[in-house]
Amino acid sequence: MPRLCLAIGLVFSYGVVEAKTPPPRVEDAQLIEQGSYINKDGQTVHSPAHTRSGKKPDGASARCRDGSYSFSTHHRGTCSRHGGVAEWYR
């Protein structure tokens, strides 16, 4: 019985440690590229993406110089692989 309790405790503890903050709601259908990354705060953030319409998607924090939109929560490193920031939204 003690081993079973220890095993169950480890499973629950591991699950809590691995829990990540859900990304901000982004309408994936309007984005061409899909994907995400974990930022320095441990939050899951949608990777920079182009939109099908060319319009700014909900939740975008910046427009990159290559025309993609960033959902970054920090200024440092935003659009670093996309030519830098062309315009900040927040």
XYZ file of N, CA and C in Angstrom:
270
model
N 0.815 -1.207 0.000
C 0.000 0.000 0.000
C 0.855 1.267 0.000
N 1.932 1.359 0.846
C 2.750 2.569 0.823
C 3.374 2.828 -0.551
N 3.798 1.768 -1.268
C 4.396 1.954 -2.589
C 3.374 2.506 -3.575
N 2.147 2.002 -3.488
C 1.089 2.476 -4.365
C 0.823 3.960 -4.112
N 0.754 4.367 -2.858
C 0.529 5.783 -2.523
C 1.675 6.648 -3.034
N 2.904 6.158 -2.884
C 4.062 6.906 -3.371
C 3.987 7.064 -4.885
N 3.654 5.987 -5.594
C 3.561 6.041 -7.054
C 2.472 7.017 -7.498
N 1.324 6.964 -6.853
C 0.223 7.872 -7.197
C 0.630 9.311 -6.904
N 1.292 9.537 -5.782
C 1.761 10.875 -5.427
C 2.739 11.428 -6.449
N 3.642 10.581 -6.937
C 4.604 11.016 -7.940
C 3.920 11.378 -9.249
N 2.937 10.603 -9.657
C 2.212 10.881 -10.895
C 1.504 12.223 -10.795
N 0.811 12.461 -9.684
C 0.103 13.735 -9.523
C 1.073 14.902 -9.402
N 2.160 14.724 -8.690
C 3.156 15.787 -8.551
C 3.756 16.133 -9.905
N 4.097 15.141 -10.696
C 4.694 15.369 -11.999
C 3.735 16.140 -12.894
N 2.459 15.778 -12.847
C 1.462 16.463 -13.666
C 1.351 17.937 -13.316
N 1.451 18.265 -12.042
C 1.352 19.651 -11.615
C 2.577 20.434 -12.088
N 3.753 19.839 -11.991
C 4.976 20.502 -12.420
C 4.941 20.786 -13.913
N 4.387 19.867 -14.698
C 4.383 19.994 -16.144
C 3.253 20.867 -16.679
N 2.337 21.292 -15.818
C 1.208 22.103 -16.286
C 1.720 23.427 -16.848
N 1.267 23.790 -18.005
C 1.666 25.037 -18.668
C 0.461 25.954 -18.795
N 0.732 27.226 -18.844
C -0.329 28.200 -19.052
C -0.816 28.082 -20.493
N -2.133 27.990 -20.688
C -2.622 27.889 -22.069
C -2.319 29.162 -22.846
N -2.100 29.015 -24.167
C -1.807 30.197 -24.971
C -3.030 31.098 -25.080
N -2.809 32.374 -25.371
C -3.961 33.243 -25.600
C -4.779 32.692 -26.763
N -6.064 32.902 -26.732
C -6.952 32.376 -27.768
C -6.635 33.055 -29.096
N -6.197 32.265 -30.036
C -5.904 32.755 -31.382
C -6.726 31.912 -32.342
N -7.432 32.552 -33.247
C -8.231 31.834 -34.232
C -7.274 31.180 -35.223
N -6.958 29.878 -34.997
C -5.988 29.173 -35.830
C -6.372 29.135 -37.303
N -7.653 29.182 -37.625
C -8.086 29.106 -39.016
C -7.623 30.325 -39.820
N -7.410 31.447 -39.141
C -6.975 32.644 -39.862
C -5.459 32.700 -40.032
N -4.721 31.794 -39.373
C -3.264 31.799 -39.446
C -2.756 30.736 -40.404
N -1.751 31.074 -41.183
C -1.181 30.119 -42.140
C -0.263 29.142 -41.428
N 0.697 29.652 -40.664
C 1.619 28.775 -39.940
C 1.046 28.426 -38.567
N 1.303 27.230 -38.139
C 0.866 26.780 -36.820
C 2.112 26.465 -35.992
N 1.971 26.422 -34.722
C 3.080 26.086 -33.841
C 3.097 27.000 -32.639
N 3.904 26.624 -31.666
C 4.008 27.417 -30.452
C 5.371 27.190 -29.820
N 5.676 27.996 -28.837
C 6.905 27.851 -28.073
C 6.608 28.198 -26.622
N 7.525 27.831 -25.735
C 7.400 28.147 -24.317
C 8.277 29.372 -24.054
N 7.680 30.448 -23.554
C 8.467 31.659 -23.300
C 9.195 31.555 -21.960
N 9.935 32.595 -21.598
C 10.756 32.553 -20.390
C 9.928 32.465 -19.111
N 8.630 32.769 -19.191
C 7.739 32.650 -18.038
C 7.078 31.281 -17.948
N 7.410 30.399 -18.898
C 6.810 29.069 -18.912
C 5.448 29.040 -19.579
N 5.062 30.113 -20.255
C 3.769 30.170 -20.940
C 3.914 29.688 -22.377
N 2.903 29.007 -22.860
C 2.865 28.593 -24.253
C 2.371 29.769 -25.082
N 3.136 30.121 -26.121
C 2.815 31.276 -26.964
C 2.794 30.817 -28.418
N 1.807 31.275 -29.174
C 1.735 30.936 -30.601
C 2.949 31.524 -31.303
N 3.565 30.764 -32.160
C 4.712 31.249 -32.931
C 4.267 32.305 -33.935
N 5.187 33.175 -34.372
C 4.818 34.169 -35.384
C 4.199 33.501 -36.615
N 3.194 34.132 -37.165
C 2.475 33.547 -38.299
C 1.914 34.630 -39.208
N 1.765 34.288 -40.461
C 1.091 35.149 -41.439
C -0.405 34.836 -41.378
N -1.231 35.816 -41.747
C -2.672 35.577 -41.779
C -3.125 35.383 -43.222
N -4.213 34.658 -43.371
C -4.778 34.417 -44.707
C -5.299 35.725 -45.318
N -5.835 36.595 -44.461
C -6.428 37.853 -44.941
C -5.421 39.000 -45.012
N -4.290 38.857 -44.341
C -3.325 39.948 -44.262
C -3.649 40.943 -43.161
N -4.773 40.724 -42.459
C -5.183 41.620 -41.378
C -4.616 41.135 -40.054
N -4.468 42.065 -39.127
C -3.952 41.759 -37.794
C -4.888 40.788 -37.072
N -4.344 39.651 -36.599
C -5.186 38.702 -35.869
C -5.371 39.127 -34.412
N -6.434 38.669 -33.802
C -6.665 38.922 -32.382
C -5.495 38.375 -31.579
N -5.057 39.120 -30.602
C -3.991 38.667 -29.714
C -2.586 38.981 -30.193
N -2.441 39.540 -31.399
C -1.103 39.860 -31.909
C -0.515 41.018 -31.110
N 0.757 40.907 -30.780
C 1.433 41.965 -30.037
C 2.323 42.819 -30.940
N 2.671 42.269 -32.123
C 3.533 43.012 -33.047
C 3.401 42.455 -34.460
N 3.762 43.304 -35.436
C 3.876 42.838 -36.822
C 5.366 42.820 -37.133
N 5.823 41.706 -37.652
C 7.233 41.554 -37.993
C 7.490 42.122 -39.383
N 8.753 42.395 -39.690
C 9.106 42.986 -40.984
C 8.861 42.054 -42.155
N 8.767 40.748 -41.894
C 8.466 39.814 -42.989
C 6.961 39.666 -43.205
N 6.154 40.447 -42.468
C 4.699 40.419 -42.629
C 3.982 39.450 -41.710
N 4.714 38.694 -40.916
C 4.076 37.780 -39.965
C 3.691 38.571 -38.717
N 2.837 37.981 -37.893
C 2.382 38.609 -36.662
C 2.895 37.812 -35.481
N 3.385 38.527 -34.469
C 3.926 37.906 -33.270
C 2.907 37.994 -32.139
N 2.917 36.995 -31.292
C 2.036 36.944 -30.123
C 2.864 36.989 -28.846
N 4.095 37.465 -28.966
C 5.049 37.531 -27.867
C 4.502 38.364 -26.713
N 4.870 37.972 -25.500
C 4.454 38.729 -24.314
C 5.583 39.609 -23.793
N 6.766 39.519 -24.399
C 7.929 40.330 -24.019
C 8.516 40.967 -25.275
N 9.106 42.132 -25.139
C 9.706 42.798 -26.290
C 10.998 42.113 -26.733
N 11.809 41.686 -25.793
C 13.109 41.106 -26.128
C 12.946 39.844 -26.972
N 13.553 39.840 -28.122
C 13.538 38.674 -28.999
C 12.346 38.590 -29.938
N 11.394 39.497 -29.788
C 10.209 39.463 -30.641
C 10.609 39.660 -32.103
N 10.129 38.800 -32.957
C 10.383 38.842 -34.407
C 11.870 38.677 -34.757
N 12.641 38.108 -33.852
C 14.089 38.015 -34.089
C 14.444 37.181 -35.311
N 13.648 36.229 -35.670
C 13.901 35.411 -36.862
C 12.997 35.813 -38.027
N 12.383 36.983 -37.887
C 11.440 37.452 -38.906
C 11.756 38.882 -39.343
N 13.020 39.272 -39.217
C 13.460 40.588 -39.693
C 13.302 41.717 -38.699
N 12.890 41.415 -37.486
C 12.676 42.447 -36.474
C 11.242 42.937 -36.468
N 10.954 43.834 -35.554
C 9.592 44.359 -35.385
C 9.370 45.547 -36.316
N 8.287 45.509 -37.056
C 7.881 46.636 -37.899
C 6.937 47.546 -37.150
N 6.077 46.952 -36.296
C 5.078 47.731 -35.573
C 4.665 46.993 -34.304
N 4.624 47.739 -33.186
C 4.160 47.185 -31.911
C 2.671 47.487 -31.740
N 1.946 46.547 -31.163
C 0.520 46.764 -30.876
C 0.249 46.947 -29.398
N 1.145 46.501 -28.548
C 0.960 46.683 -27.101
C 2.273 46.755 -26.405
